[in-house]
Amino acid sequence: MRRAFKAVFYIRGNYVNKEGKSAIMIRICLDGSRIPVGTTGISIEPEKWDSKRQQVRGRTTEVLHFNKSLDGIRSELEAISDKLEKEGKLTLERVKSVYHGIDEDKSTIGKLFESYINNVKDQVGVSLSQTSLRKYQLCQKRFMEMLEKKHHCKDMSLKELNPVVVQDYKNYLMTDIRMCNNTAVKTLKTFKTVVLYGIKLGVIHKDPYLGVRMHLDAVDRGFLTDEEIEAIMTKQFDIERLELVRNLFVFSCFTGLAYIDVKALKPENIVKLNGVEWIISKRVKTEIPINVVLFEGAKLIIEKYKDAPKKKGHVFPVYSNQKTNAYLKEIAAACGINKELTFHMARHTFATLRLSKGVPIESVSRMLGHTNIRTTQIYASAPRLVA
């Protein structure tokens, strides 16, 4: 008896991109079971979606093209289902695998990476950021480098992927790339996401992470005291680059913005509501909203660079992250601060200061744009500072 297979389209109404559009997604169903397949690559205004007919409403050339593409995707999935049913191999995972171009007998780590990264690309601007895409691309780059150096091959069959290969990858990250343990573990977890994708598709049959230790070391999230911030703020610098970096660091202490968010800050992100100026934006890393009141110190820093050159439409001229952190080491030495000063320490300082002065942790979490309040709770254990 013929099995009941169908392809269904729906929109992610709870996710809209900067243009106010939602992606049209694919789901496949078989005998009462169902799994998501991914995006169609088409994004529309939510109100244009006809959920009953599973089509885009309208008669414009663009709408007709969209609906023709959806019909093509449905036909392709049904053809894959028919072929697999005749071969006695019909499963939802196998249909998804074939649709994404992954062949079970010829699949390699490189091809699996490409397939997963293509899925991530489709979700950039919908539910994922460019930062997430770069994270997976860098993970792939490092892994393929490791294969060439340690295993003398440009790619590897998924059947050869095992705990030894994963451990080789970790060792390569820590020895050749010189990552610390925690950064290497985070990269391994990124790779594990790709591996789990392969397991779901049915192209990886054994867990290659079995027995691989991925323990994060405890990290001292350093912060500055009020006195140390005062020393940095009042120090006179005759060198322009040090003055700029000092000011941006202090701005981050006032606002909690990460380096990439300070760099991305634009004049339109400064909004006045009921006479109070706010930074209203989204984190570059996670696209979580940021809502922070601009106090006088932060306003003065913005005003100082109002007419600065090389801003390219942004609020501040900014050096690279690497140069910024190098200059911060000079600033720490000049101010007599015996701490490993990095730009991210300003964000830690903002959180610790706010919490130590009685600001509710929920409010601090929203200011920082954290996706999980447990991340903010890390700062709650810091010692209280002098007010």
Tab-separated table of N, CA and C in Angstrom, residues 155-280:
chain	number	residue	atom	x	y	z
A	155	ASP	N	39.787	15.740	2.345
A	155	ASP	CA	38.440	15.475	2.856
A	155	ASP	C	38.434	14.068	3.437
A	156	MET	N	37.355	13.713	4.116
A	156	MET	CA	37.300	12.415	4.770
A	156	MET	C	35.876	11.884	4.731
A	157	SER	N	35.723	10.596	4.461
A	157	SER	CA	34.407	9.965	4.483
A	157	SER	C	33.829	10.033	5.894
A	158	LEU	N	32.517	10.205	5.973
A	158	LEU	CA	31.877	10.242	7.281
A	158	LEU	C	32.022	8.915	8.019
A	159	LYS	N	32.233	7.841	7.274
A	159	LYS	CA	32.411	6.529	7.901
A	159	LYS	C	33.729	6.460	8.674
A	160	GLU	N	34.674	7.355	8.320
A	160	GLU	CA	35.975	7.376	8.998
A	160	GLU	C	35.985	8.307	10.213
A	161	LEU	N	34.926	9.083	10.381
A	161	LEU	CA	34.873	10.021	11.498
A	161	LEU	C	34.666	9.269	12.802
A	162	ASN	N	35.598	9.433	13.741
A	162	ASN	CA	35.541	8.713	15.011
A	162	ASN	C	36.151	9.575	16.117
A	163	PRO	N	36.123	9.109	17.371
A	163	PRO	CA	36.652	9.912	18.475
A	163	PRO	C	38.116	10.310	18.311
A	164	VAL	N	38.909	9.486	17.628
A	164	VAL	CA	40.328	9.820	17.417
A	164	VAL	C	40.449	11.071	16.555
A	165	VAL	N	39.623	11.165	15.510
A	165	VAL	CA	39.649	12.329	14.619
A	165	VAL	C	39.211	13.580	15.380
A	166	VAL	N	38.168	13.462	16.203
A	166	VAL	CA	37.684	14.607	16.987
A	166	VAL	C	38.759	15.056	17.962
A	167	GLN	N	39.440	14.105	18.603
A	167	GLN	CA	40.511	14.449	19.535
A	167	GLN	C	41.677	15.099	18.799
A	168	ASP	N	41.977	14.620	17.587
A	168	ASP	CA	43.023	15.246	16.762
A	168	ASP	C	42.665	16.703	16.474
A	169	TYR	N	41.377	16.939	16.227
A	169	TYR	CA	40.925	18.303	15.948
A	169	TYR	C	41.145	19.193	17.165
A	170	LYS	N	40.784	18.686	18.341
A	170	LYS	CA	40.978	19.466	19.562
A	170	LYS	C	42.463	19.763	19.783
A	171	ASN	N	43.303	18.758	19.603
A	171	ASN	CA	44.746	18.949	19.784
A	171	ASN	C	45.295	19.973	18.791
A	172	TYR	N	44.803	19.913	17.558
A	172	TYR	CA	45.248	20.848	16.526
A	172	TYR	C	44.873	22.281	16.904
A	173	LEU	N	43.652	22.458	17.397
A	173	LEU	CA	43.196	23.795	17.778
A	173	LEU	C	44.046	24.373	18.908
A	174	MET	N	44.446	23.500	19.853
A	174	MET	CA	45.183	23.987	21.020
A	174	MET	C	46.681	24.120	20.764
A	175	THR	N	47.229	23.312	19.866
A	175	THR	CA	48.673	23.348	19.635
A	175	THR	C	49.051	24.190	18.413
A	176	ASP	N	48.418	23.909	17.279
A	176	ASP	CA	48.773	24.629	16.049
A	176	ASP	C	48.118	26.017	15.973
A	177	ILE	N	46.846	26.091	16.335
A	177	ILE	CA	46.143	27.379	16.287
A	177	ILE	C	46.352	28.160	17.584
A	178	ARG	N	46.798	27.462	18.625
A	178	ARG	CA	47.098	28.056	19.939
A	178	ARG	C	45.855	28.647	20.619
A	179	MET	N	44.754	27.934	20.500
A	179	MET	CA	43.552	28.316	21.238
A	179	MET	C	43.699	27.880	22.688
A	180	CYS	N	43.075	28.634	23.593
A	180	CYS	CA	43.001	28.152	24.972
A	180	CYS	C	41.968	27.022	25.028
A	181	ASN	N	41.928	26.309	26.140
A	181	ASN	CA	41.030	25.160	26.257
A	181	ASN	C	39.578	25.541	25.994
A	182	ASN	N	39.124	26.632	26.582
A	182	ASN	CA	37.709	27.002	26.459
A	182	ASN	C	37.330	27.356	25.025
A	183	THR	N	38.213	28.068	24.324
A	183	THR	CA	37.927	28.419	22.927
A	183	THR	C	37.907	27.163	22.060
A	184	ALA	N	38.839	26.245	22.331
A	184	ALA	CA	38.866	24.986	21.577
A	184	ALA	C	37.598	24.172	21.833
A	185	VAL	N	37.153	24.138	23.080
A	185	VAL	CA	35.929	23.386	23.422
A	185	VAL	C	34.714	23.992	22.730
A	186	LYS	N	34.638	25.306	22.694
A	186	LYS	CA	33.519	25.964	22.011
A	186	LYS	C	33.520	25.633	20.514
A	187	THR	N	34.708	25.560	19.923
A	187	THR	CA	34.808	25.188	18.509
A	187	THR	C	34.382	23.737	18.303
A	188	LEU	N	34.759	22.864	19.228
A	188	LEU	CA	34.332	21.463	19.149
A	188	LEU	C	32.812	21.348	19.268
A	189	LYS	N	32.210	22.186	20.092
A	189	LYS	CA	30.752	22.159	20.231
A	189	LYS	C	30.076	22.654	18.953
A	190	THR	N	30.714	23.604	18.269
A	190	THR	CA	30.198	24.055	16.979
A	190	THR	C	30.240	22.903	15.979
A	191	PHE	N	31.350	22.183	15.966
A	191	PHE	CA	31.471	21.031	15.068
A	191	PHE	C	30.463	19.946	15.445
A	192	LYS	N	30.214	19.785	16.749
A	192	LYS	CA	29.258	18.764	17.184
A	192	LYS	C	27.863	19.069	16.660
A	193	THR	N	27.504	20.347	16.533
A	193	THR	CA	26.205	20.718	15.967
A	193	THR	C	26.087	20.195	14.534
A	194	VAL	N	27.180	20.299	13.780
A	194	VAL	CA	27.197	19.786	12.403
A	194	VAL	C	27.091	18.263	12.409
A	195	VAL	N	27.776	17.618	13.355
A	195	VAL	CA	27.727	16.160	13.474
A	195	VAL	C	26.300	15.699	13.795
A	196	LEU	N	25.630	16.376	14.718
A	196	LEU	CA	24.250	16.017	15.077
A	196	LEU	C	23.326	16.177	13.872
A	197	TYR	N	23.602	17.166	13.055
A	197	TYR	CA	22.843	17.346	11.811
A	197	TYR	C	23.010	16.113	10.916
A	198	GLY	N	24.247	15.611	10.831
A	198	GLY	CA	24.499	14.404	10.041
A	198	GLY	C	23.810	13.180	10.612
A	199	ILE	N	23.758	13.096	11.947
A	199	ILE	CA	23.070	11.978	12.600
A	199	ILE	C	21.574	12.029	12.292
A	200	LYS	N	20.987	13.227	12.352
A	200	LYS	CA	19.563	13.379	12.051
A	200	LYS	C	19.242	13.021	10.608
A	201	LEU	N	20.188	13.319	9.720
A	201	LEU	CA	19.981	12.988	8.304
A	201	LEU	C	20.196	11.502	8.029
A	202	GLY	N	20.774	10.806	8.980
A	202	GLY	CA	21.013	9.376	8.798
A	202	GLY	C	22.287	9.047	8.051
A	203	VAL	N	23.224	10.025	7.946
A	203	VAL	CA	24.479	9.760	7.235
A	203	VAL	C	25.638	9.504	8.197
A	204	ILE	N	25.437	9.768	9.494
A	204	ILE	CA	26.412	9.401	10.523
A	204	ILE	C	25.715	8.423	11.468
A	205	HIS	N	26.314	7.266	11.664
A	205	HIS	CA	25.639	6.194	12.407
A	205	HIS	C	26.230	5.942	13.792
A	206	LYS	N	27.430	6.498	14.063
A	206	LYS	CA	28.050	6.329	15.382
A	206	LYS	C	28.482	7.688	15.905
A	207	ASP	N	28.356	7.868	17.206
A	207	ASP	CA	28.711	9.153	17.824
A	207	ASP	C	30.232	9.298	17.896
A	208	PRO	N	30.834	10.203	17.098
A	208	PRO	CA	32.293	10.358	17.125
A	208	PRO	C	32.791	11.132	18.341
A	209	TYR	N	31.876	11.628	19.159
A	209	TYR	CA	32.269	12.371	20.359
A	209	TYR	C	32.329	11.478	21.600
A	210	LEU	N	32.063	10.194	21.413
A	210	LEU	CA	32.065	9.261	22.535
A	210	LEU	C	33.442	9.230	23.194
A	211	GLY	N	33.487	9.607	24.466
A	211	GLY	CA	34.741	9.583	25.211
A	211	GLY	C	35.608	10.813	25.044
A	212	VAL	N	35.194	11.773	24.215
A	212	VAL	CA	35.968	13.004	24.023
A	212	VAL	C	35.629	13.976	25.141
A	213	ARG	N	36.642	14.430	25.870
A	213	ARG	CA	36.435	15.315	27.019
A	213	ARG	C	36.273	16.759	26.537
A	214	MET	N	35.157	17.381	26.907
A	214	MET	CA	34.927	18.778	26.526
A	214	MET	C	34.564	19.585	27.769
A	215	HIS	N	35.509	19.702	28.678
A	215	HIS	CA	35.265	20.394	29.947
A	215	HIS	C	35.770	21.828	29.864
A	216	LEU	N	34.906	22.788	30.209
A	216	LEU	CA	35.302	24.197	30.225
A	216	LEU	C	35.998	24.535	31.539
A	217	ASP	N	37.131	25.192	31.446
A	217	ASP	CA	37.838	25.641	32.642
A	217	ASP	C	37.109	26.832	33.258
A	218	ALA	N	37.171	26.933	34.573
A	218	ALA	CA	36.582	28.091	35.246
A	218	ALA	C	37.337	29.347	34.824
A	219	VAL	N	36.606	30.424	34.544
A	219	VAL	CA	37.206	31.659	34.046
A	219	VAL	C	36.952	32.790	35.034
A	220	ASP	N	38.007	33.525	35.344
A	220	ASP	CA	37.868	34.707	36.190
A	220	ASP	C	37.457	35.873	35.287
A	221	ARG	N	36.180	36.238	35.328
A	221	ARG	CA	35.686	37.342	34.501
A	221	ARG	C	36.060	38.657	35.175
A	222	GLY	N	37.220	39.165	34.798
A	222	GLY	CA	37.744	40.352	35.459
A	222	GLY	C	36.889	41.585	35.238
A	223	PHE	N	36.988	42.529	36.159
A	223	PHE	CA	36.272	43.800	36.044
A	223	PHE	C	37.108	44.860	36.730
A	224	LEU	N	36.763	46.111	36.498
A	224	LEU	CA	37.472	47.220	37.118
A	224	LEU	C	36.656	47.784	38.273
A	225	THR	N	37.344	48.265	39.293
A	225	THR	CA	36.679	48.941	40.401
A	225	THR	C	36.405	50.388	40.012
A	226	ASP	N	35.608	51.069	40.825
A	226	ASP	CA	35.342	52.493	40.584
A	226	ASP	C	36.635	53.290	40.520
A	227	GLU	N	37.578	52.979	41.411
A	227	GLU	CA	38.846	53.706	41.455
A	227	GLU	C	39.659	53.481	40.178
A	228	GLU	N	39.649	52.253	39.677
A	228	GLU	CA	40.405	51.963	38.453
A	228	GLU	C	39.775	52.639	37.233
A	229	ILE	N	38.441	52.664	37.197
A	229	ILE	CA	37.766	53.377	36.099
A	229	ILE	C	38.103	54.864	36.168
A	230	GLU	N	38.096	55.411	37.385
A	230	GLU	CA	38.428	56.827	37.571
A	230	GLU	C	39.844	57.118	37.090
A	231	ALA	N	40.785	56.203	37.384
A	231	ALA	CA	42.177	56.393	36.952
A	231	ALA	C	42.279	56.437	35.432
A	232	ILE	N	41.528	55.574	34.766
A	232	ILE	CA	41.548	55.559	33.301
A	232	ILE	C	40.890	56.805	32.738
A	233	MET	N	39.772	57.239	33.340
A	233	MET	CA	39.036	58.395	32.829
A	233	MET	C	39.831	59.690	32.977
A	234	THR	N	40.590	59.825	34.048
A	234	THR	CA	41.274	61.094	34.325
A	234	THR	C	42.694	61.151	33.770
A	235	LYS	N	43.211	60.037	33.276
A	235	LYS	CA	44.565	60.019	32.740
A	235	LYS	C	44.632	60.833	31.450
A	236	GLN	N	45.637	61.719	31.342
A	236	GLN	CA	45.824	62.519	30.139
A	236	GLN	C	46.719	61.765	29.156
A	237	PHE	N	46.229	61.615	27.911
A	237	PHE	CA	47.007	60.946	26.866
A	237	PHE	C	47.291	61.929	25.739
A	238	ASP	N	48.570	62.061	25.400
A	238	ASP	CA	48.957	62.930	24.283
A	238	ASP	C	48.897	62.190	22.955
A	239	ILE	N	48.840	60.862	23.019
A	239	ILE	CA	48.790	60.052	21.793
A	239	ILE	C	47.326	59.830	21.422
A	240	GLU	N	46.958	60.236	20.209
A	240	GLU	CA	45.552	60.229	19.801
A	240	GLU	C	44.929	58.828	19.836
A	241	ARG	N	45.679	57.808	19.400
A	241	ARG	CA	45.127	56.447	19.351
A	241	ARG	C	44.797	55.937	20.757
A	242	LEU	N	45.634	56.286	21.735
A	242	LEU	CA	45.371	55.845	23.107
A	242	LEU	C	44.173	56.583	23.696
A	243	GLU	N	44.050	57.867	23.351
A	243	GLU	CA	42.898	58.626	23.851
A	243	GLU	C	41.590	58.065	23.281
A	244	LEU	N	41.581	57.738	21.987
A	244	LEU	CA	40.374	57.184	21.361
A	244	LEU	C	39.991	55.847	21.989
A	245	VAL	N	40.958	54.958	22.126
A	245	VAL	CA	40.665	53.637	22.680
A	245	VAL	C	40.207	53.758	24.124
A	246	ARG	N	40.863	54.648	24.904
A	246	ARG	CA	40.435	54.870	26.291
A	246	ARG	C	38.985	55.330	26.331
A	247	ASN	N	38.632	56.277	25.470
A	247	ASN	CA	37.271	56.815	25.473
A	247	ASN	C	36.242	55.757	25.083
A	248	LEU	N	36.570	54.928	24.105
A	248	LEU	CA	35.639	53.867	23.695
A	248	LEU	C	35.489	52.823	24.799
A	249	PHE	N	36.578	52.536	25.488
A	249	PHE	CA	36.527	51.590	26.608
A	249	PHE	C	35.620	52.135	27.713
A	250	VAL	N	35.788	53.401	28.050
A	250	VAL	CA	34.951	54.024	29.090
A	250	VAL	C	33.494	54.050	28.635
A	251	PHE	N	33.256	54.335	27.341
A	251	PHE	CA	31.897	54.327	26.803
A	251	PHE	C	31.254	52.956	27.008
A	252	SER	N	32.032	51.891	26.791
A	252	SER	CA	31.520	50.533	26.997
A	252	SER	C	31.241	50.278	28.479
A	253	CYS	N	32.075	50.835	29.375
A	253	CYS	CA	31.816	50.712	30.818
A	253	CYS	C	30.494	51.379	31.192
A	254	PHE	N	30.164	52.482	30.497
A	254	PHE	CA	28.922	53.218	30.768
A	254	PHE	C	27.694	52.528	30.176
A	255	THR	N	27.871	51.810	29.066
A	255	THR	CA	26.718	51.307	28.311
A	255	THR	C	26.616	49.782	28.260
A	256	GLY	N	27.720	49.069	28.502
A	256	GLY	CA	27.701	47.609	28.437
A	256	GLY	C	27.796	47.063	27.024
A	257	LEU	N	28.024	47.926	26.028
A	257	LEU	CA	28.115	47.443	24.649
A	257	LEU	C	29.428	46.704	24.416
A	258	ALA	N	29.344	45.582	23.705
A	258	ALA	CA	30.546	44.840	23.311
A	258	ALA	C	31.278	45.607	22.214
A	259	TYR	N	32.525	45.230	21.956
A	259	TYR	CA	33.329	45.915	20.937
A	259	TYR	C	32.608	46.003	19.597
A	260	ILE	N	32.064	44.869	19.127
A	260	ILE	CA	31.431	44.842	17.811
A	260	ILE	C	30.185	45.726	17.773
A	261	ASP	N	29.505	45.872	18.927
A	261	ASP	CA	28.304	46.710	18.985
A	261	ASP	C	28.668	48.196	19.019
A	262	VAL	N	29.786	48.532	19.674
A	262	VAL	CA	30.282	49.908	19.639
A	262	VAL	C	30.688	50.261	18.209
A	263	LYS	N	31.377	49.346	17.563
A	263	LYS	CA	31.818	49.569	16.183
A	263	LYS	C	30.633	49.756	15.241
A	264	ALA	N	29.555	49.006	15.467
A	264	ALA	CA	28.389	49.039	14.578
A	264	ALA	C	27.411	50.161	14.903
A	265	LEU	N	27.616	50.857	16.023
A	265	LEU	CA	26.657	51.861	16.483
A	265	LEU	C	26.525	53.002	15.466
A	266	LYS	N	25.280	53.338	15.116
A	266	LYS	CA	25.002	54.403	14.151
A	266	LYS	C	24.164	55.504	14.821
A	267	PRO	N	24.200	56.725	14.249
A	267	PRO	CA	23.432	57.826	14.851
A	267	PRO	C	21.955	57.509	15.022
A	268	GLU	N	21.387	56.728	14.089
A	268	GLU	CA	19.957	56.413	14.200
A	268	GLU	C	19.648	55.486	15.375
A	269	ASN	N	20.686	54.884	15.988
A	269	ASN	CA	20.479	54.054	17.169
A	269	ASN	C	20.347	54.881	18.448
A	270	ILE	N	20.629	56.192	18.354
A	270	ILE	CA	20.475	57.094	19.494
A	270	ILE	C	19.095	57.738	19.396
A	271	VAL	N	18.207	57.389	20.316
A	271	VAL	CA	16.803	57.808	20.245
A	271	VAL	C	16.409	58.528	21.534
A	272	LYS	N	15.667	59.635	21.390
A	272	LYS	CA	15.191	60.371	22.575
A	272	LYS	C	13.736	59.997	22.829
A	273	LEU	N	13.446	59.517	24.041
A	273	LEU	CA	12.094	59.148	24.454
A	273	LEU	C	11.752	59.877	25.747
A	274	ASN	N	10.715	60.689	25.702
A	274	ASN	CA	10.289	61.464	26.880
A	274	ASN	C	11.435	62.277	27.475
A	275	GLY	N	12.240	62.859	26.579
A	275	GLY	CA	13.330	63.712	27.019
A	275	GLY	C	14.592	62.983	27.438
A	276	VAL	N	14.586	61.647	27.383
A	276	VAL	CA	15.749	60.847	27.786
A	276	VAL	C	16.339	60.157	26.549
A	277	GLU	N	17.669	60.244	26.403
A	277	GLU	CA	18.326	59.613	25.257
A	277	GLU	C	18.659	58.151	25.570
A	278	TRP	N	18.369	57.301	24.608
A	278	TRP	CA	18.611	55.861	24.736
A	278	TRP	C	19.436	55.354	23.556
A	279	ILE	N	20.169	54.266	23.807
A	279	ILE	CA	20.697	53.454	22.706
A	279	ILE	C	19.691	52.347	22.490
A	280	ILE	N	19.080	52.328	21.332
A	280	ILE	CA	18.127	51.272	20.987
A	280	ILE	C	18.643	50.587	19.729
